[in-house]
Amino acid sequence: GGVNFEIQDITAHGTNLVAIAHQVSGVSTALLLKSTGAGGAWSAATSTGITATAVGQRVYSNGASIYYFAAGTSYLSTTLQRSTDTGANFTTIGTVNGWVRSITEFADRDGTNRVVFATEDTLYYTDNTSIFKLWSMPHPCRSLVNLGGNLLIFMDAMRVWLYKADGTTVDVSPGG
């Protein structure tokens, strides 16, 4: 029979789709699957070389690089890796505490687009060589949305905060 995969996350990278998956049984290493272009077949799975959990894996593309967020087997940390060659090779950028909840791009105060991501309680960005903490959030994060040059952060307890490029934050939750 065939091999069964469980897709953890998927992103568009150029004309390809890139997915992070796990073989349903017997393999604890995350696998990278790539399509061969719009409407194309999927390539053979290649190992990322990272032993990781069966859940909590995230993948993101900013068009130039593929970012792979690998949750550790205890869910207490996530390792960020980056590929500039469509997933053939990954370089480790760093590790953060917690499980990555959401990823997007956001322009900083200098107008430089950065990949930003949130764990349950912290907002981070990467400059592709290191990870930097932006903000300790007052409630657990659920989603990030780049909107009009600001970052909307949706949190538990029906809280929504606005994070501005200059680093200021405003509670814009419904009902105040």
PDB file of C-alpha atoms in Angstrom:
ATOM      1  CA  GLY A   1       0.000   0.000   0.000  1.00  0.00           C
ATOM      2  CA  GLY A   2       0.802   3.646  -0.063  1.00  0.00           C
ATOM      3  CA  VAL A   3       2.157   5.866   2.651  1.00  0.00           C
ATOM      4  CA  ASN A   4      -0.340   7.912   4.650  1.00  0.00           C
ATOM      5  CA  PHE A   5       0.614  11.469   5.537  1.00  0.00           C
ATOM      6  CA  GLU A   6      -0.985  13.893   7.932  1.00  0.00           C
ATOM      7  CA  ILE A   7      -0.578  17.487   6.741  1.00  0.00           C
ATOM      8  CA  GLN A   8       0.199  19.866   9.611  1.00  0.00           C
ATOM      9  CA  ASP A   9       0.390  23.161   7.694  1.00  0.00           C
ATOM     10  CA  ILE A  10       0.581  24.371   4.097  1.00  0.00           C
ATOM     11  CA  THR A  11       1.695  27.585   2.376  1.00  0.00           C
ATOM     12  CA  ALA A  12       2.098  28.961  -1.139  1.00  0.00           C
ATOM     13  CA  HIS A  13       5.698  29.571  -2.249  1.00  0.00           C
ATOM     14  CA  GLY A  14       5.850  31.023  -5.749  1.00  0.00           C
ATOM     15  CA  THR A  15       3.820  28.670  -7.944  1.00  0.00           C
ATOM     16  CA  ASN A  16       4.369  25.770  -5.536  1.00  0.00           C
ATOM     17  CA  LEU A  17       2.536  24.603  -2.477  1.00  0.00           C
ATOM     18  CA  VAL A  18       4.756  23.572   0.424  1.00  0.00           C
ATOM     19  CA  ALA A  19       3.421  21.418   3.240  1.00  0.00           C
ATOM     20  CA  ILE A  20       4.808  20.082   6.486  1.00  0.00           C
ATOM     21  CA  ALA A  21       3.544  16.598   7.246  1.00  0.00           C
ATOM     22  CA  HIS A  22       4.146  13.474   9.276  1.00  0.00           C
ATOM     23  CA  GLN A  23       3.854   9.892   8.199  1.00  0.00           C
ATOM     24  CA  VAL A  24       0.848   8.566  10.122  1.00  0.00           C
ATOM     25  CA  SER A  25       2.791   5.742  11.764  1.00  0.00           C
ATOM     26  CA  GLY A  26       6.364   4.977  12.634  1.00  0.00           C
ATOM     27  CA  VAL A  27       8.118   8.253  11.738  1.00  0.00           C
ATOM     28  CA  SER A  28       8.785  11.013  14.242  1.00  0.00           C
ATOM     29  CA  THR A  29      10.644  13.252  11.780  1.00  0.00           C
ATOM     30  CA  ALA A  30       8.708  16.003  10.046  1.00  0.00           C
ATOM     31  CA  LEU A  31       8.511  15.671   6.271  1.00  0.00           C
ATOM     32  CA  LEU A  32       8.473  18.394   3.626  1.00  0.00           C
ATOM     33  CA  LEU A  33       6.132  17.941   0.671  1.00  0.00           C
ATOM     34  CA  LYS A  34       6.240  20.234  -2.381  1.00  0.00           C
ATOM     35  CA  SER A  35       4.006  20.536  -5.396  1.00  0.00           C
ATOM     36  CA  THR A  36       5.690  20.895  -8.775  1.00  0.00           C
ATOM     37  CA  GLY A  37       3.831  24.052  -9.727  1.00  0.00           C
ATOM     38  CA  ALA A  38       0.268  25.179 -10.252  1.00  0.00           C
ATOM     39  CA  GLY A  39      -1.810  22.050 -10.686  1.00  0.00           C
ATOM     40  CA  GLY A  40       1.313  19.875 -10.635  1.00  0.00           C
ATOM     41  CA  ALA A  41       1.983  16.626  -8.870  1.00  0.00           C
ATOM     42  CA  TRP A  42       3.515  16.434  -5.406  1.00  0.00           C
ATOM     43  CA  SER A  43       7.207  15.620  -5.135  1.00  0.00           C
ATOM     44  CA  ALA A  44       8.460  12.781  -3.000  1.00  0.00           C
ATOM     45  CA  ALA A  45       8.553  13.644   0.676  1.00  0.00           C
ATOM     46  CA  THR A  46      11.925  14.742   1.995  1.00  0.00           C
ATOM     47  CA  SER A  47      12.903  14.694   5.642  1.00  0.00           C
ATOM     48  CA  THR A  48      13.507  17.989   7.411  1.00  0.00           C
ATOM     49  CA  GLY A  49      15.827  16.123   9.745  1.00  0.00           C
ATOM     50  CA  ILE A  50      13.911  17.495  12.712  1.00  0.00           C
ATOM     51  CA  THR A  51      12.385  15.136  15.245  1.00  0.00           C
ATOM     52  CA  ALA A  52       9.185  16.853  16.219  1.00  0.00           C
ATOM     53  CA  THR A  53       5.688  16.339  17.525  1.00  0.00           C
ATOM     54  CA  ALA A  54       2.870  15.054  15.382  1.00  0.00           C
ATOM     55  CA  VAL A  55       1.118  18.401  15.848  1.00  0.00           C
ATOM     56  CA  GLY A  56       2.263  21.989  16.203  1.00  0.00           C
ATOM     57  CA  GLN A  57       4.307  22.255  13.025  1.00  0.00           C
ATOM     58  CA  ARG A  58       3.930  25.461  10.996  1.00  0.00           C
ATOM     59  CA  VAL A  59       5.294  26.517   7.610  1.00  0.00           C
ATOM     60  CA  TYR A  60       5.260  30.022   6.109  1.00  0.00           C
ATOM     61  CA  SER A  61       6.597  31.635   2.926  1.00  0.00           C
ATOM     62  CA  ASN A  62       7.341  35.309   2.382  1.00  0.00           C
ATOM     63  CA  GLY A  63       8.034  34.627  -1.297  1.00  0.00           C
ATOM     64  CA  ALA A  64      11.823  34.548  -0.884  1.00  0.00           C
ATOM     65  CA  SER A  65      12.209  32.023   1.935  1.00  0.00           C
ATOM     66  CA  ILE A  66      10.368  29.133   3.527  1.00  0.00           C
ATOM     67  CA  TYR A  67      10.156  29.283   7.321  1.00  0.00           C
ATOM     68  CA  TYR A  68       9.595  26.060   9.236  1.00  0.00           C
ATOM     69  CA  PHE A  69       8.441  26.272  12.860  1.00  0.00           C
ATOM     70  CA  ALA A  70       8.989  22.907  14.584  1.00  0.00           C
ATOM     71  CA  ALA A  71       7.310  22.367  17.938  1.00  0.00           C
ATOM     72  CA  GLY A  72       9.444  20.322  20.276  1.00  0.00           C
ATOM     73  CA  THR A  73       8.208  16.967  21.465  1.00  0.00           C
ATOM     74  CA  SER A  74       7.131  18.483  24.798  1.00  0.00           C
ATOM     75  CA  TYR A  75       5.319  21.462  23.151  1.00  0.00           C
ATOM     76  CA  LEU A  76       7.363  23.744  25.411  1.00  0.00           C
ATOM     77  CA  SER A  77       9.549  25.144  22.640  1.00  0.00           C
ATOM     78  CA  THR A  78       9.571  25.826  18.914  1.00  0.00           C
ATOM     79  CA  THR A  79      12.640  25.869  16.654  1.00  0.00           C
ATOM     80  CA  LEU A  80      12.567  28.225  13.668  1.00  0.00           C
ATOM     81  CA  GLN A  81      14.401  27.202  10.510  1.00  0.00           C
ATOM     82  CA  ARG A  82      14.709  28.995   7.157  1.00  0.00           C
ATOM     83  CA  SER A  83      15.269  27.723   3.622  1.00  0.00           C
ATOM     84  CA  THR A  84      16.275  29.911   0.685  1.00  0.00           C
ATOM     85  CA  ASP A  85      16.381  26.996  -1.795  1.00  0.00           C
ATOM     86  CA  THR A  86      12.718  25.894  -1.808  1.00  0.00           C
ATOM     87  CA  GLY A  87      13.192  23.514   1.094  1.00  0.00           C
ATOM     88  CA  ALA A  88      16.263  21.578  -0.025  1.00  0.00           C
ATOM     89  CA  ASN A  89      18.257  22.852   2.963  1.00  0.00           C
ATOM     90  CA  PHE A  90      17.247  24.541   6.226  1.00  0.00           C
ATOM     91  CA  THR A  91      19.301  26.748   8.557  1.00  0.00           C
ATOM     92  CA  THR A  92      18.316  27.076  12.200  1.00  0.00           C
ATOM     93  CA  ILE A  93      17.576  30.659  13.286  1.00  0.00           C
ATOM     94  CA  GLY A  94      16.718  29.975  16.922  1.00  0.00           C
ATOM     95  CA  THR A  95      14.292  28.574  19.459  1.00  0.00           C
ATOM     96  CA  VAL A  96      11.512  30.221  21.453  1.00  0.00           C
ATOM     97  CA  ASN A  97       9.435  29.034  24.390  1.00  0.00           C
ATOM     98  CA  GLY A  98       5.968  27.828  23.493  1.00  0.00           C
ATOM     99  CA  TRP A  99       4.020  26.726  20.464  1.00  0.00           C
ATOM    100  CA  VAL A 100       3.663  29.069  17.456  1.00  0.00           C
ATOM    101  CA  ARG A 101       0.033  30.112  17.050  1.00  0.00           C
ATOM    102  CA  SER A 102       0.132  32.500  14.075  1.00  0.00           C
ATOM    103  CA  ILE A 103       2.589  33.902  11.496  1.00  0.00           C
ATOM    104  CA  THR A 104       2.451  36.885   9.123  1.00  0.00           C
ATOM    105  CA  GLU A 105       4.571  39.733   7.776  1.00  0.00           C
ATOM    106  CA  PHE A 106       4.682  43.207   9.254  1.00  0.00           C
ATOM    107  CA  ALA A 107       6.676  46.347   8.370  1.00  0.00           C
ATOM    108  CA  ASP A 108       8.706  47.686  11.287  1.00  0.00           C
ATOM    109  CA  ARG A 109       9.255  51.386  12.089  1.00  0.00           C
ATOM    110  CA  ASP A 110      11.946  51.544   9.369  1.00  0.00           C
ATOM    111  CA  GLY A 111       9.530  50.129   6.778  1.00  0.00           C
ATOM    112  CA  THR A 112      11.339  46.777   6.597  1.00  0.00           C
ATOM    113  CA  ASN A 113       9.029  43.786   6.153  1.00  0.00           C
ATOM    114  CA  ARG A 114       9.660  41.194   8.856  1.00  0.00           C
ATOM    115  CA  VAL A 115       8.229  37.766   9.480  1.00  0.00           C
ATOM    116  CA  VAL A 116       6.394  38.082  12.806  1.00  0.00           C
ATOM    117  CA  PHE A 117       4.951  35.231  14.812  1.00  0.00           C
ATOM    118  CA  ALA A 118       3.195  34.685  18.093  1.00  0.00           C
ATOM    119  CA  THR A 119       3.348  31.960  20.679  1.00  0.00           C
ATOM    120  CA  GLU A 120       0.648  31.755  23.317  1.00  0.00           C
ATOM    121  CA  ASP A 121       1.985  34.777  25.208  1.00  0.00           C
ATOM    122  CA  THR A 122       4.735  36.489  23.200  1.00  0.00           C
ATOM    123  CA  LEU A 123       5.063  38.318  19.877  1.00  0.00           C
ATOM    124  CA  TYR A 124       8.388  37.854  18.024  1.00  0.00           C
ATOM    125  CA  TYR A 125      10.040  38.766  14.733  1.00  0.00           C
ATOM    126  CA  THR A 126      13.024  37.426  12.828  1.00  0.00           C
ATOM    127  CA  ASP A 127      15.612  39.249  10.746  1.00  0.00           C
ATOM    128  CA  ASN A 128      16.542  35.846   9.227  1.00  0.00           C
ATOM    129  CA  THR A 129      19.553  35.393  11.502  1.00  0.00           C
ATOM    130  CA  SER A 130      18.057  35.861  14.997  1.00  0.00           C
ATOM    131  CA  ILE A 131      14.728  35.988  16.825  1.00  0.00           C
ATOM    132  CA  PHE A 132      13.667  39.109  18.728  1.00  0.00           C
ATOM    133  CA  LYS A 133      10.920  39.557  21.311  1.00  0.00           C
ATOM    134  CA  LEU A 134       8.505  42.387  20.487  1.00  0.00           C
ATOM    135  CA  TRP A 135       5.850  42.156  23.183  1.00  0.00           C
ATOM    136  CA  SER A 136       4.611  40.048  26.080  1.00  0.00           C
ATOM    137  CA  MET A 137       0.877  39.811  25.428  1.00  0.00           C
ATOM    138  CA  PRO A 138      -1.714  40.199  28.199  1.00  0.00           C
ATOM    139  CA  HIS A 139      -3.851  37.259  26.944  1.00  0.00           C
ATOM    140  CA  PRO A 140      -3.121  34.085  24.962  1.00  0.00           C
ATOM    141  CA  CYS A 141      -2.796  34.774  21.225  1.00  0.00           C
ATOM    142  CA  ARG A 142      -4.998  33.088  18.643  1.00  0.00           C
ATOM    143  CA  SER A 143      -4.305  34.945  15.387  1.00  0.00           C
ATOM    144  CA  LEU A 144      -2.288  37.769  13.774  1.00  0.00           C
ATOM    145  CA  VAL A 145      -3.662  39.913  10.942  1.00  0.00           C
ATOM    146  CA  ASN A 146      -1.687  42.592   9.085  1.00  0.00           C
ATOM    147  CA  LEU A 147      -4.189  45.370   8.443  1.00  0.00           C
ATOM    148  CA  GLY A 148      -3.365  48.791   7.022  1.00  0.00           C
ATOM    149  CA  GLY A 149       0.171  48.940   8.365  1.00  0.00           C
ATOM    150  CA  ASN A 150      -0.887  47.749  11.812  1.00  0.00           C
ATOM    151  CA  LEU A 151      -0.933  44.303  13.319  1.00  0.00           C
ATOM    152  CA  LEU A 152      -4.219  43.109  14.812  1.00  0.00           C
ATOM    153  CA  ILE A 153      -3.719  40.481  17.496  1.00  0.00           C
ATOM    154  CA  PHE A 154      -6.745  38.376  18.359  1.00  0.00           C
ATOM    155  CA  MET A 155      -6.556  36.859  21.833  1.00  0.00           C
ATOM    156  CA  ASP A 156      -8.538  34.748  24.246  1.00  0.00           C
ATOM    157  CA  ALA A 157     -11.259  36.404  26.364  1.00  0.00           C
ATOM    158  CA  MET A 158     -12.496  38.218  23.217  1.00  0.00           C
ATOM    159  CA  ARG A 159      -9.553  40.640  23.393  1.00  0.00           C
ATOM    160  CA  VAL A 160      -8.128  42.357  20.318  1.00  0.00           C
ATOM    161  CA  TRP A 161      -5.009  44.510  20.440  1.00  0.00           C
ATOM    162  CA  LEU A 162      -3.491  46.761  17.807  1.00  0.00           C
ATOM    163  CA  TYR A 163       0.322  46.609  17.533  1.00  0.00           C
ATOM    164  CA  LYS A 164       1.741  49.580  15.629  1.00  0.00           C
ATOM    165  CA  ALA A 165       5.016  49.776  13.696  1.00  0.00           C
ATOM    166  CA  ASP A 166       6.448  52.101  16.359  1.00  0.00           C
ATOM    167  CA  GLY A 167       5.869  49.412  18.999  1.00  0.00           C
ATOM    168  CA  THR A 168       2.898  51.017  20.737  1.00  0.00           C
ATOM    169  CA  THR A 169      -0.115  48.871  21.578  1.00  0.00           C
ATOM    170  CA  VAL A 170      -3.794  49.758  21.904  1.00  0.00           C
ATOM    171  CA  ASP A 171      -6.623  47.612  23.255  1.00  0.00           C
ATOM    172  CA  VAL A 172      -9.312  47.752  20.514  1.00  0.00           C
ATOM    173  CA  SER A 173     -11.448  44.949  21.927  1.00  0.00           C
ATOM    174  CA  PRO A 174     -15.210  45.022  21.341  1.00  0.00           C
ATOM    175  CA  GLY A 175     -16.862  46.784  24.253  1.00  0.00           C
ATOM    176  CA  GLY A 176     -13.613  48.395  25.400  1.00  0.00           C
TER     177      GLY A 176
END
